[in-house]
Amino acid sequence: MLAGMSAELVHGRSAVLEQLVTWSGTNTMSTTDPYLLGSLLTRDRPAATTWSVLTTVSCLDTIESVDYLSWSLTEAIEAGTFTVSRIDRQIPSVALGEDELIAFIEFETTLAGLRIGAHGELGLLLKHCLGEVRGSSPQWTPTQPTLTTVLDTYEAHFGEDAAMHLEECLGAIWDQQLAGETYDALEFATLVAAHNGSWLGNLGAWGRASGVATEADFSRIKQRFEEAGLIEVESIADGVGRPQQRLTLRLDALDVTAREALDTLV
């Protein structure tokens, strides 16, 4: 330890995150951990807080694979509270605030690190290192619509209660989505619509309006859920064109993860 520098050992991802979400002002973080970046996105932070994040392509690929997080990150970037730069080199895993920093070690399912002053010799060195890397790294440009767009268009097609329930479901499952162990956002959108007894055509219209999917995507999801016994499909002819298909959810057939996320609907 450098002379005149005090340090506090921090154990565990939760403890690291509890420190980070209290920081205000302008902060910088480099990490390859999508759980940490995702948690920082979805936790409440002080007002007027901005983050400049340096991360790898593989970490961003993981974030983008979880629609809820990708939409949230897009929203944060558009709001000016996050900037993200892609890096392709090994740099210290560190979060740097104006008065302190956490230099952390990533391993398997948890984190540990040192919480130290940002104006000491080590803090100045890391600040210089991160500044140089950020200056030479391209910024990431979002391709997804924002979460607000997704939910607003869902509300327009299915109502305020359904949009609120969809948001709650997405928030409840994002960590399982990161691990690839549960339903994705489009599947939950279908389950919520089916719980309301909605039309399959409305899902396709929402997908087009929000830019997240096509009619063919929802047709495939509907077929898979129908074959698995999760939803029932009723064809109703109105005398013009093909019959419309009304979806009904069978709550008793859902697995534990889906039932827990849908608890507010029951």
mmCIF file of N, CA and C in Angstrom, residues 59-188:
data_model
loop_
_atom_site.group_PDB
_atom_site.id
_atom_site.type_symbol
_atom_site.label_atom_id
_atom_site.label_comp_id
_atom_site.label_asym_id
_atom_site.label_seq_id
_atom_site.Cartn_x
_atom_site.Cartn_y
_atom_site.Cartn_z
ATOM 1 N N CYS A 59 -19.031 -8.407 -23.072
ATOM 2 C CA CYS A 59 -19.939 -7.918 -22.033
ATOM 3 C C CYS A 59 -21.134 -7.207 -22.674
ATOM 4 N N LEU A 60 -20.892 -6.386 -23.683
ATOM 5 C CA LEU A 60 -21.987 -5.702 -24.367
ATOM 6 C C LEU A 60 -22.883 -6.692 -25.101
ATOM 7 N N ASP A 61 -22.285 -7.740 -25.664
ATOM 8 C CA ASP A 61 -23.097 -8.765 -26.326
ATOM 9 C C ASP A 61 -24.067 -9.401 -25.334
ATOM 10 N N THR A 62 -23.600 -9.635 -24.100
ATOM 11 C CA THR A 62 -24.465 -10.214 -23.078
ATOM 12 C C THR A 62 -25.587 -9.253 -22.710
ATOM 13 N N ILE A 63 -25.256 -7.973 -22.528
ATOM 14 C CA ILE A 63 -26.272 -6.965 -22.217
ATOM 15 C C ILE A 63 -27.300 -6.888 -23.353
ATOM 16 N N GLU A 64 -26.826 -6.885 -24.594
ATOM 17 C CA GLU A 64 -27.730 -6.775 -25.732
ATOM 18 C C GLU A 64 -28.618 -8.008 -25.880
ATOM 19 N N SER A 65 -28.152 -9.155 -25.376
ATOM 20 C CA SER A 65 -28.953 -10.376 -25.501
ATOM 21 C C SER A 65 -30.133 -10.384 -24.534
ATOM 22 N N VAL A 66 -30.121 -9.497 -23.545
ATOM 23 C CA VAL A 66 -31.226 -9.373 -22.594
ATOM 24 C C VAL A 66 -31.978 -8.090 -22.944
ATOM 25 N N ASP A 67 -33.137 -8.246 -23.597
ATOM 26 C CA ASP A 67 -33.831 -7.083 -24.133
ATOM 27 C C ASP A 67 -34.051 -5.988 -23.099
ATOM 28 N N TYR A 68 -34.476 -6.392 -21.898
ATOM 29 C CA TYR A 68 -34.772 -5.409 -20.852
ATOM 30 C C TYR A 68 -33.555 -4.533 -20.560
ATOM 31 N N LEU A 69 -32.358 -5.142 -20.464
ATOM 32 C CA LEU A 69 -31.148 -4.385 -20.169
ATOM 33 C C LEU A 69 -30.713 -3.555 -21.363
ATOM 34 N N SER A 70 -30.845 -4.121 -22.561
ATOM 35 C CA SER A 70 -30.470 -3.379 -23.760
ATOM 36 C C SER A 70 -31.331 -2.128 -23.913
ATOM 37 N N TRP A 71 -32.655 -2.286 -23.683
ATOM 38 C CA TRP A 71 -33.545 -1.129 -23.754
ATOM 39 C C TRP A 71 -33.198 -0.110 -22.674
ATOM 40 N N SER A 72 -32.897 -0.589 -21.465
ATOM 41 C CA SER A 72 -32.562 0.328 -20.363
ATOM 42 C C SER A 72 -31.265 1.070 -20.641
ATOM 43 N N LEU A 73 -30.257 0.363 -21.191
ATOM 44 C CA LEU A 73 -28.989 1.011 -21.508
ATOM 45 C C LEU A 73 -29.181 2.043 -22.617
ATOM 46 N N THR A 74 -29.976 1.701 -23.622
ATOM 47 C CA THR A 74 -30.270 2.651 -24.694
ATOM 48 C C THR A 74 -30.912 3.911 -24.124
ATOM 49 N N GLU A 75 -31.848 3.722 -23.210
ATOM 50 C CA GLU A 75 -32.529 4.859 -22.597
ATOM 51 C C GLU A 75 -31.553 5.728 -21.807
ATOM 52 N N ALA A 76 -30.666 5.074 -21.043
ATOM 53 C CA ALA A 76 -29.696 5.823 -20.244
ATOM 54 C C ALA A 76 -28.733 6.603 -21.139
ATOM 55 N N ILE A 77 -28.343 6.013 -22.266
ATOM 56 C CA ILE A 77 -27.445 6.711 -23.195
ATOM 57 C C ILE A 77 -28.157 7.905 -23.822
ATOM 58 N N GLU A 78 -29.425 7.700 -24.229
ATOM 59 C CA GLU A 78 -30.172 8.803 -24.833
ATOM 60 C C GLU A 78 -30.445 9.915 -23.830
ATOM 61 N N ALA A 79 -30.573 9.544 -22.551
ATOM 62 C CA ALA A 79 -30.809 10.553 -21.505
ATOM 63 C C ALA A 79 -29.517 11.263 -21.096
ATOM 64 N N GLY A 80 -28.376 10.768 -21.572
ATOM 65 C CA GLY A 80 -27.094 11.388 -21.241
ATOM 66 C C GLY A 80 -26.533 10.980 -19.899
ATOM 67 N N THR A 81 -27.102 9.927 -19.265
ATOM 68 C CA THR A 81 -26.591 9.490 -17.962
ATOM 69 C C THR A 81 -25.553 8.382 -18.093
ATOM 70 N N PHE A 82 -25.395 7.794 -19.278
ATOM 71 C CA PHE A 82 -24.392 6.766 -19.538
ATOM 72 C C PHE A 82 -23.731 7.030 -20.890
ATOM 73 N N THR A 83 -22.430 6.840 -20.947
ATOM 74 C CA THR A 83 -21.732 6.658 -22.215
ATOM 75 C C THR A 83 -20.969 5.350 -22.097
ATOM 76 N N VAL A 84 -20.879 4.617 -23.198
ATOM 77 C CA VAL A 84 -20.231 3.313 -23.173
ATOM 78 C C VAL A 84 -19.188 3.256 -24.279
ATOM 79 N N SER A 85 -17.974 2.886 -23.923
ATOM 80 C CA SER A 85 -16.904 2.713 -24.905
ATOM 81 C C SER A 85 -16.490 1.251 -24.944
ATOM 82 N N ARG A 86 -16.253 0.751 -26.159
ATOM 83 C CA ARG A 86 -15.835 -0.642 -26.332
ATOM 84 C C ARG A 86 -14.318 -0.721 -26.267
ATOM 85 N N ILE A 87 -13.807 -1.651 -25.482
ATOM 86 C CA ILE A 87 -12.366 -1.833 -25.357
ATOM 87 C C ILE A 87 -11.993 -3.253 -25.778
ATOM 88 N N ASP A 88 -10.790 -3.419 -26.254
ATOM 89 C CA ASP A 88 -10.326 -4.734 -26.689
ATOM 90 C C ASP A 88 -8.986 -5.091 -26.052
ATOM 91 N N ARG A 89 -8.758 -4.538 -24.858
ATOM 92 C CA ARG A 89 -7.493 -4.794 -24.174
ATOM 93 C C ARG A 89 -7.758 -5.010 -22.690
ATOM 94 N N GLN A 90 -6.778 -5.571 -22.008
ATOM 95 C CA GLN A 90 -6.898 -5.766 -20.566
ATOM 96 C C GLN A 90 -6.563 -4.461 -19.848
ATOM 97 N N ILE A 91 -7.504 -3.970 -19.059
ATOM 98 C CA ILE A 91 -7.249 -2.798 -18.232
ATOM 99 C C ILE A 91 -7.773 -3.094 -16.829
ATOM 100 N N PRO A 92 -7.375 -2.309 -15.839
ATOM 101 C CA PRO A 92 -7.851 -2.587 -14.476
ATOM 102 C C PRO A 92 -9.369 -2.516 -14.384
ATOM 103 N N SER A 93 -9.962 -3.434 -13.620
ATOM 104 C CA SER A 93 -11.391 -3.374 -13.324
ATOM 105 C C SER A 93 -11.568 -2.414 -12.163
ATOM 106 N N VAL A 94 -12.176 -1.265 -12.424
ATOM 107 C CA VAL A 94 -12.195 -0.216 -11.420
ATOM 108 C C VAL A 94 -13.393 0.697 -11.641
ATOM 109 N N ALA A 95 -13.933 1.219 -10.558
ATOM 110 C CA ALA A 95 -14.931 2.283 -10.609
ATOM 111 C C ALA A 95 -14.323 3.499 -9.927
ATOM 112 N N LEU A 96 -14.373 4.634 -10.600
ATOM 113 C CA LEU A 96 -13.684 5.828 -10.132
ATOM 114 C C LEU A 96 -14.666 6.974 -9.994
ATOM 115 N N GLY A 97 -14.849 7.458 -8.738
ATOM 116 C CA GLY A 97 -15.666 8.631 -8.487
ATOM 117 C C GLY A 97 -14.770 9.833 -8.255
ATOM 118 N N GLU A 98 -15.363 10.954 -7.881
ATOM 119 C CA GLU A 98 -14.567 12.160 -7.695
ATOM 120 C C GLU A 98 -13.700 12.077 -6.451
ATOM 121 N N ASP A 99 -14.173 11.382 -5.419
ATOM 122 C CA ASP A 99 -13.444 11.368 -4.157
ATOM 123 C C ASP A 99 -12.948 9.987 -3.750
ATOM 124 N N GLU A 100 -13.380 8.949 -4.439
ATOM 125 C CA GLU A 100 -12.962 7.610 -4.054
ATOM 126 C C GLU A 100 -13.026 6.690 -5.254
ATOM 127 N N LEU A 101 -12.444 5.524 -5.120
ATOM 128 C CA LEU A 101 -12.517 4.534 -6.177
ATOM 129 C C LEU A 101 -12.569 3.157 -5.552
ATOM 130 N N ILE A 102 -13.106 2.216 -6.321
ATOM 131 C CA ILE A 102 -13.083 0.814 -5.931
ATOM 132 C C ILE A 102 -12.352 0.059 -7.025
ATOM 133 N N ALA A 103 -11.193 -0.479 -6.717
ATOM 134 C CA ALA A 103 -10.473 -1.347 -7.645
ATOM 135 C C ALA A 103 -10.876 -2.774 -7.295
ATOM 136 N N PHE A 104 -11.526 -3.480 -8.216
ATOM 137 C CA PHE A 104 -12.095 -4.772 -7.852
ATOM 138 C C PHE A 104 -11.591 -5.909 -8.733
ATOM 139 N N ILE A 105 -11.686 -7.095 -8.189
ATOM 140 C CA ILE A 105 -11.266 -8.319 -8.852
ATOM 141 C C ILE A 105 -12.515 -9.118 -9.184
ATOM 142 N N GLU A 106 -12.625 -9.554 -10.433
ATOM 143 C CA GLU A 106 -13.803 -10.303 -10.858
ATOM 144 C C GLU A 106 -13.497 -11.798 -10.845
ATOM 145 N N PHE A 107 -14.423 -12.570 -10.326
ATOM 146 C CA PHE A 107 -14.251 -14.020 -10.357
ATOM 147 C C PHE A 107 -15.595 -14.688 -10.182
ATOM 148 N N GLU A 108 -15.913 -15.612 -11.079
ATOM 149 C CA GLU A 108 -17.107 -16.434 -11.069
ATOM 150 C C GLU A 108 -18.361 -15.645 -10.689
ATOM 151 N N THR A 109 -18.856 -15.823 -9.470
ATOM 152 C CA THR A 109 -20.161 -15.247 -9.139
ATOM 153 C C THR A 109 -20.077 -14.067 -8.179
ATOM 154 N N THR A 110 -18.896 -13.578 -7.877
ATOM 155 C CA THR A 110 -18.820 -12.493 -6.910
ATOM 156 C C THR A 110 -17.658 -11.572 -7.234
ATOM 157 N N LEU A 111 -17.495 -10.517 -6.450
ATOM 158 C CA LEU A 111 -16.439 -9.536 -6.629
ATOM 159 C C LEU A 111 -15.806 -9.217 -5.282
ATOM 160 N N ALA A 112 -14.566 -8.815 -5.318
ATOM 161 C CA ALA A 112 -13.935 -8.280 -4.116
ATOM 162 C C ALA A 112 -12.991 -7.172 -4.558
ATOM 163 N N GLY A 113 -12.745 -6.200 -3.703
ATOM 164 C CA GLY A 113 -11.855 -5.127 -4.114
ATOM 165 C C GLY A 113 -11.491 -4.218 -2.968
ATOM 166 N N LEU A 114 -10.743 -3.170 -3.302
ATOM 167 C CA LEU A 114 -10.328 -2.180 -2.327
ATOM 168 C C LEU A 114 -11.036 -0.866 -2.593
ATOM 169 N N ARG A 115 -11.573 -0.273 -1.547
ATOM 170 C CA ARG A 115 -12.193 1.052 -1.630
ATOM 171 C C ARG A 115 -11.171 2.034 -1.078
ATOM 172 N N ILE A 116 -10.686 2.925 -1.931
ATOM 173 C CA ILE A 116 -9.597 3.821 -1.525
ATOM 174 C C ILE A 116 -9.857 5.224 -2.069
ATOM 175 N N GLY A 117 -9.031 6.163 -1.634
ATOM 176 C CA GLY A 117 -9.173 7.540 -2.091
ATOM 177 C C GLY A 117 -8.786 7.690 -3.554
ATOM 178 N N ALA A 118 -9.483 8.584 -4.262
ATOM 179 C CA ALA A 118 -9.223 8.766 -5.684
ATOM 180 C C ALA A 118 -8.127 9.785 -5.968
ATOM 181 N N HIS A 119 -7.705 10.544 -4.951
ATOM 182 C CA HIS A 119 -6.725 11.601 -5.195
ATOM 183 C C HIS A 119 -5.323 11.204 -4.759
ATOM 184 N N GLY A 120 -5.172 9.963 -4.287
ATOM 185 C CA GLY A 120 -3.830 9.487 -3.980
ATOM 186 C C GLY A 120 -3.090 9.105 -5.245
ATOM 187 N N GLU A 121 -1.889 8.584 -5.073
ATOM 188 C CA GLU A 121 -1.056 8.248 -6.221
ATOM 189 C C GLU A 121 -1.699 7.181 -7.101
ATOM 190 N N LEU A 122 -2.268 6.143 -6.470
ATOM 191 C CA LEU A 122 -2.899 5.083 -7.234
ATOM 192 C C LEU A 122 -4.142 5.596 -7.959
ATOM 193 N N GLY A 123 -4.923 6.434 -7.274
ATOM 194 C CA GLY A 123 -6.115 6.981 -7.899
ATOM 195 C C GLY A 123 -5.786 7.819 -9.118
ATOM 196 N N LEU A 124 -4.773 8.659 -9.024
ATOM 197 C CA LEU A 124 -4.371 9.492 -10.152
ATOM 198 C C LEU A 124 -3.851 8.641 -11.308
ATOM 199 N N LEU A 125 -3.125 7.577 -10.976
ATOM 200 C CA LEU A 125 -2.604 6.682 -12.003
ATOM 201 C C LEU A 125 -3.738 5.991 -12.755
ATOM 202 N N LEU A 126 -4.720 5.482 -11.999
ATOM 203 C CA LEU A 126 -5.846 4.814 -12.637
ATOM 204 C C LEU A 126 -6.686 5.792 -13.455
ATOM 205 N N LYS A 127 -6.877 6.995 -12.940
ATOM 206 C CA LYS A 127 -7.641 8.006 -13.677
ATOM 207 C C LYS A 127 -6.961 8.307 -15.007
ATOM 208 N N HIS A 128 -5.641 8.428 -15.003
ATOM 209 C CA HIS A 128 -4.903 8.686 -16.234
ATOM 210 C C HIS A 128 -5.034 7.508 -17.198
ATOM 211 N N CYS A 129 -4.915 6.275 -16.667
ATOM 212 C CA CYS A 129 -5.018 5.070 -17.487
ATOM 213 C C CYS A 129 -6.385 4.977 -18.150
ATOM 214 N N LEU A 130 -7.447 5.174 -17.365
ATOM 215 C CA LEU A 130 -8.796 5.068 -17.907
ATOM 216 C C LEU A 130 -9.073 6.169 -18.924
ATOM 217 N N GLY A 131 -8.553 7.367 -18.649
ATOM 218 C CA GLY A 131 -8.736 8.476 -19.579
ATOM 219 C C GLY A 131 -8.101 8.204 -20.924
ATOM 220 N N GLU A 132 -6.902 7.629 -20.912
ATOM 221 C CA GLU A 132 -6.224 7.318 -22.170
ATOM 222 C C GLU A 132 -6.980 6.245 -22.956
ATOM 223 N N VAL A 133 -7.414 5.195 -22.252
ATOM 224 C CA VAL A 133 -8.126 4.114 -22.926
ATOM 225 C C VAL A 133 -9.451 4.609 -23.487
ATOM 226 N N ARG A 134 -10.181 5.383 -22.700
ATOM 227 C CA ARG A 134 -11.477 5.894 -23.154
ATOM 228 C C ARG A 134 -11.315 6.781 -24.370
ATOM 229 N N GLY A 135 -10.252 7.591 -24.377
ATOM 230 C CA GLY A 135 -10.022 8.507 -25.493
ATOM 231 C C GLY A 135 -9.739 7.802 -26.808
ATOM 232 N N SER A 136 -9.240 6.564 -26.746
ATOM 233 C CA SER A 136 -8.898 5.841 -27.971
ATOM 234 C C SER A 136 -9.893 4.731 -28.300
ATOM 235 N N SER A 137 -10.990 4.635 -27.543
ATOM 236 C CA SER A 137 -11.955 3.553 -27.743
ATOM 237 C C SER A 137 -13.247 4.096 -28.349
ATOM 238 N N PRO A 138 -13.817 3.386 -29.328
ATOM 239 C CA PRO A 138 -15.060 3.860 -29.949
ATOM 240 C C PRO A 138 -16.243 3.735 -29.002
ATOM 241 N N GLN A 139 -17.169 4.680 -29.095
ATOM 242 C CA GLN A 139 -18.376 4.598 -28.287
ATOM 243 C C GLN A 139 -19.350 3.604 -28.899
ATOM 244 N N TRP A 140 -20.107 2.942 -28.011
ATOM 245 C CA TRP A 140 -21.109 1.980 -28.443
ATOM 246 C C TRP A 140 -22.381 2.720 -28.826
ATOM 247 N N THR A 141 -22.947 2.368 -29.967
ATOM 248 C CA THR A 141 -24.168 2.997 -30.444
ATOM 249 C C THR A 141 -25.341 2.038 -30.297
ATOM 250 N N PRO A 142 -26.366 2.400 -29.549
ATOM 251 C CA PRO A 142 -27.497 1.489 -29.343
ATOM 252 C C PRO A 142 -28.243 1.200 -30.645
ATOM 253 N N THR A 143 -28.765 -0.019 -30.750
ATOM 254 C CA THR A 143 -29.580 -0.399 -31.901
ATOM 255 C C THR A 143 -31.012 -0.712 -31.489
ATOM 256 N N GLN A 144 -31.255 -0.904 -30.191
ATOM 257 C CA GLN A 144 -32.590 -1.254 -29.709
ATOM 258 C C GLN A 144 -33.413 0.000 -29.452
ATOM 259 N N PRO A 145 -34.755 -0.109 -29.514
ATOM 260 C CA PRO A 145 -35.591 0.986 -29.017
ATOM 261 C C PRO A 145 -35.436 1.102 -27.502
ATOM 262 N N THR A 146 -35.869 2.217 -26.937
ATOM 263 C CA THR A 146 -35.759 2.383 -25.492
ATOM 264 C C THR A 146 -36.867 1.607 -24.783
ATOM 265 N N LEU A 147 -36.654 1.358 -23.489
ATOM 266 C CA LEU A 147 -37.669 0.673 -22.689
ATOM 267 C C LEU A 147 -38.954 1.495 -22.640
ATOM 268 N N THR A 148 -38.833 2.822 -22.584
ATOM 269 C CA THR A 148 -40.023 3.676 -22.573
ATOM 270 C C THR A 148 -40.841 3.488 -23.845
ATOM 271 N N THR A 149 -40.166 3.420 -24.994
ATOM 272 C CA THR A 149 -40.867 3.190 -26.260
ATOM 273 C C THR A 149 -41.577 1.845 -26.259
ATOM 274 N N VAL A 150 -40.875 0.821 -25.793
ATOM 275 C CA VAL A 150 -41.438 -0.520 -25.753
ATOM 276 C C VAL A 150 -42.699 -0.559 -24.890
ATOM 277 N N LEU A 151 -42.626 0.032 -23.695
ATOM 278 C CA LEU A 151 -43.758 -0.009 -22.771
ATOM 279 C C LEU A 151 -44.888 0.916 -23.213
ATOM 280 N N ASP A 152 -44.550 2.077 -23.761
ATOM 281 C CA ASP A 152 -45.598 2.996 -24.225
ATOM 282 C C ASP A 152 -46.403 2.383 -25.363
ATOM 283 N N THR A 153 -45.729 1.732 -26.293
ATOM 284 C CA THR A 153 -46.462 1.108 -27.392
ATOM 285 C C THR A 153 -47.233 -0.109 -26.907
ATOM 286 N N TYR A 154 -46.710 -0.818 -25.911
ATOM 287 C CA TYR A 154 -47.455 -1.943 -25.336
ATOM 288 C C TYR A 154 -48.731 -1.438 -24.673
ATOM 289 N N GLU A 155 -48.614 -0.315 -23.961
ATOM 290 C CA GLU A 155 -49.799 0.274 -23.314
ATOM 291 C C GLU A 155 -50.840 0.690 -24.353
ATOM 292 N N ALA A 156 -50.367 1.214 -25.480
ATOM 293 C CA ALA A 156 -51.302 1.648 -26.518
ATOM 294 C C ALA A 156 -52.095 0.467 -27.084
ATOM 295 N N HIS A 157 -51.492 -0.714 -27.097
ATOM 296 C CA HIS A 157 -52.162 -1.881 -27.686
ATOM 297 C C HIS A 157 -52.888 -2.736 -26.652
ATOM 298 N N PHE A 158 -52.432 -2.704 -25.388
ATOM 299 C CA PHE A 158 -52.993 -3.633 -24.398
ATOM 300 C C PHE A 158 -53.487 -2.960 -23.123
ATOM 301 N N GLY A 159 -53.234 -1.675 -22.952
ATOM 302 C CA GLY A 159 -53.713 -0.973 -21.770
ATOM 303 C C GLY A 159 -52.632 -0.735 -20.733
ATOM 304 N N GLU A 160 -52.902 0.205 -19.835
ATOM 305 C CA GLU A 160 -51.918 0.626 -18.830
ATOM 306 C C GLU A 160 -51.550 -0.498 -17.877
ATOM 307 N N ASP A 161 -52.550 -1.268 -17.403
ATOM 308 C CA ASP A 161 -52.263 -2.341 -16.452
ATOM 309 C C ASP A 161 -51.333 -3.389 -17.055
ATOM 310 N N ALA A 162 -51.582 -3.746 -18.314
ATOM 311 C CA ALA A 162 -50.742 -4.758 -18.966
ATOM 312 C C ALA A 162 -49.311 -4.250 -19.123
ATOM 313 N N ALA A 163 -49.149 -2.980 -19.481
ATOM 314 C CA ALA A 163 -47.803 -2.422 -19.636
ATOM 315 C C ALA A 163 -47.067 -2.408 -18.295
ATOM 316 N N MET A 164 -47.796 -2.081 -17.218
ATOM 317 C CA MET A 164 -47.188 -2.091 -15.888
ATOM 318 C C MET A 164 -46.768 -3.504 -15.505
ATOM 319 N N HIS A 165 -47.623 -4.486 -15.805
ATOM 320 C CA HIS A 165 -47.299 -5.870 -15.481
ATOM 321 C C HIS A 165 -46.112 -6.374 -16.294
ATOM 322 N N LEU A 166 -46.033 -5.966 -17.551
ATOM 323 C CA LEU A 166 -44.898 -6.386 -18.372
ATOM 324 C C LEU A 166 -43.601 -5.814 -17.808
ATOM 325 N N GLU A 167 -43.618 -4.546 -17.408
ATOM 326 C CA GLU A 167 -42.411 -3.948 -16.841
ATOM 327 C C GLU A 167 -41.988 -4.680 -15.573
ATOM 328 N N GLU A 168 -42.960 -5.031 -14.724
ATOM 329 C CA GLU A 168 -42.633 -5.759 -13.495
ATOM 330 C C GLU A 168 -42.039 -7.125 -13.808
ATOM 331 N N CYS A 169 -42.584 -7.800 -14.812
ATOM 332 C CA CYS A 169 -42.056 -9.112 -15.200
ATOM 333 C C CYS A 169 -40.618 -8.997 -15.698
ATOM 334 N N LEU A 170 -40.373 -8.008 -16.552
ATOM 335 C CA LEU A 170 -39.024 -7.857 -17.102
ATOM 336 C C LEU A 170 -38.023 -7.542 -16.000
ATOM 337 N N GLY A 171 -38.406 -6.674 -15.058
ATOM 338 C CA GLY A 171 -37.515 -6.348 -13.961
ATOM 339 C C GLY A 171 -37.220 -7.536 -13.065
ATOM 340 N N ALA A 172 -38.195 -8.451 -12.955
ATOM 341 C CA ALA A 172 -38.033 -9.596 -12.057
ATOM 342 C C ALA A 172 -37.142 -10.677 -12.636
ATOM 343 N N ILE A 173 -36.990 -10.729 -13.962
ATOM 344 C CA ILE A 173 -36.297 -11.871 -14.560
ATOM 345 C C ILE A 173 -34.963 -11.525 -15.201
ATOM 346 N N TRP A 174 -34.523 -10.247 -15.120
ATOM 347 C CA TRP A 174 -33.355 -9.895 -15.932
ATOM 348 C C TRP A 174 -32.113 -10.694 -15.551
ATOM 349 N N ASP A 175 -31.919 -11.005 -14.266
ATOM 350 C CA ASP A 175 -30.708 -11.742 -13.887
ATOM 351 C C ASP A 175 -30.757 -13.181 -14.382
ATOM 352 N N GLN A 176 -31.957 -13.794 -14.366
ATOM 353 C CA GLN A 176 -32.074 -15.140 -14.927
ATOM 354 C C GLN A 176 -31.863 -15.111 -16.436
ATOM 355 N N GLN A 177 -32.300 -14.032 -17.085
ATOM 356 C CA GLN A 177 -32.072 -13.908 -18.522
ATOM 357 C C GLN A 177 -30.574 -13.862 -18.828
ATOM 358 N N LEU A 178 -29.809 -13.155 -17.978
ATOM 359 C CA LEU A 178 -28.365 -13.095 -18.185
ATOM 360 C C LEU A 178 -27.748 -14.485 -18.141
ATOM 361 N N ALA A 179 -28.322 -15.340 -17.312
ATOM 362 C CA ALA A 179 -27.803 -16.697 -17.193
ATOM 363 C C ALA A 179 -28.422 -17.638 -18.227
ATOM 364 N N GLY A 180 -29.329 -17.128 -19.040
ATOM 365 C CA GLY A 180 -29.962 -17.935 -20.071
ATOM 366 C C GLY A 180 -30.861 -19.024 -19.526
ATOM 367 N N GLU A 181 -31.516 -18.757 -18.398
ATOM 368 C CA GLU A 181 -32.264 -19.807 -17.722
ATOM 369 C C GLU A 181 -33.779 -19.613 -17.739
ATOM 370 N N THR A 182 -34.295 -18.614 -18.457
ATOM 371 C CA THR A 182 -35.728 -18.362 -18.342
ATOM 372 C C THR A 182 -36.282 -17.732 -19.609
ATOM 373 N N TYR A 183 -37.537 -17.314 -19.555
ATOM 374 C CA TYR A 183 -38.213 -16.704 -20.696
ATOM 375 C C TYR A 183 -37.560 -15.379 -21.081
ATOM 376 N N ASP A 184 -37.673 -15.029 -22.370
ATOM 377 C CA ASP A 184 -37.156 -13.730 -22.774
ATOM 378 C C ASP A 184 -38.296 -12.708 -22.798
ATOM 379 N N ALA A 185 -37.956 -11.474 -23.163
ATOM 380 C CA ALA A 185 -38.923 -10.380 -23.053
ATOM 381 C C ALA A 185 -40.125 -10.573 -23.969
ATOM 382 N N LEU A 186 -39.902 -11.040 -25.192
ATOM 383 C CA LEU A 186 -41.017 -11.224 -26.120
ATOM 384 C C LEU A 186 -41.951 -12.326 -25.635
ATOM 385 N N GLU A 187 -41.384 -13.357 -25.030
ATOM 386 C CA GLU A 187 -42.215 -14.435 -24.499
ATOM 387 C C GLU A 187 -43.071 -13.945 -23.344
ATOM 388 N N PHE A 188 -42.489 -13.115 -22.461
ATOM 389 C CA PHE A 188 -43.296 -12.571 -21.364
ATOM 390 C C PHE A 188 -44.347 -11.603 -21.888
#
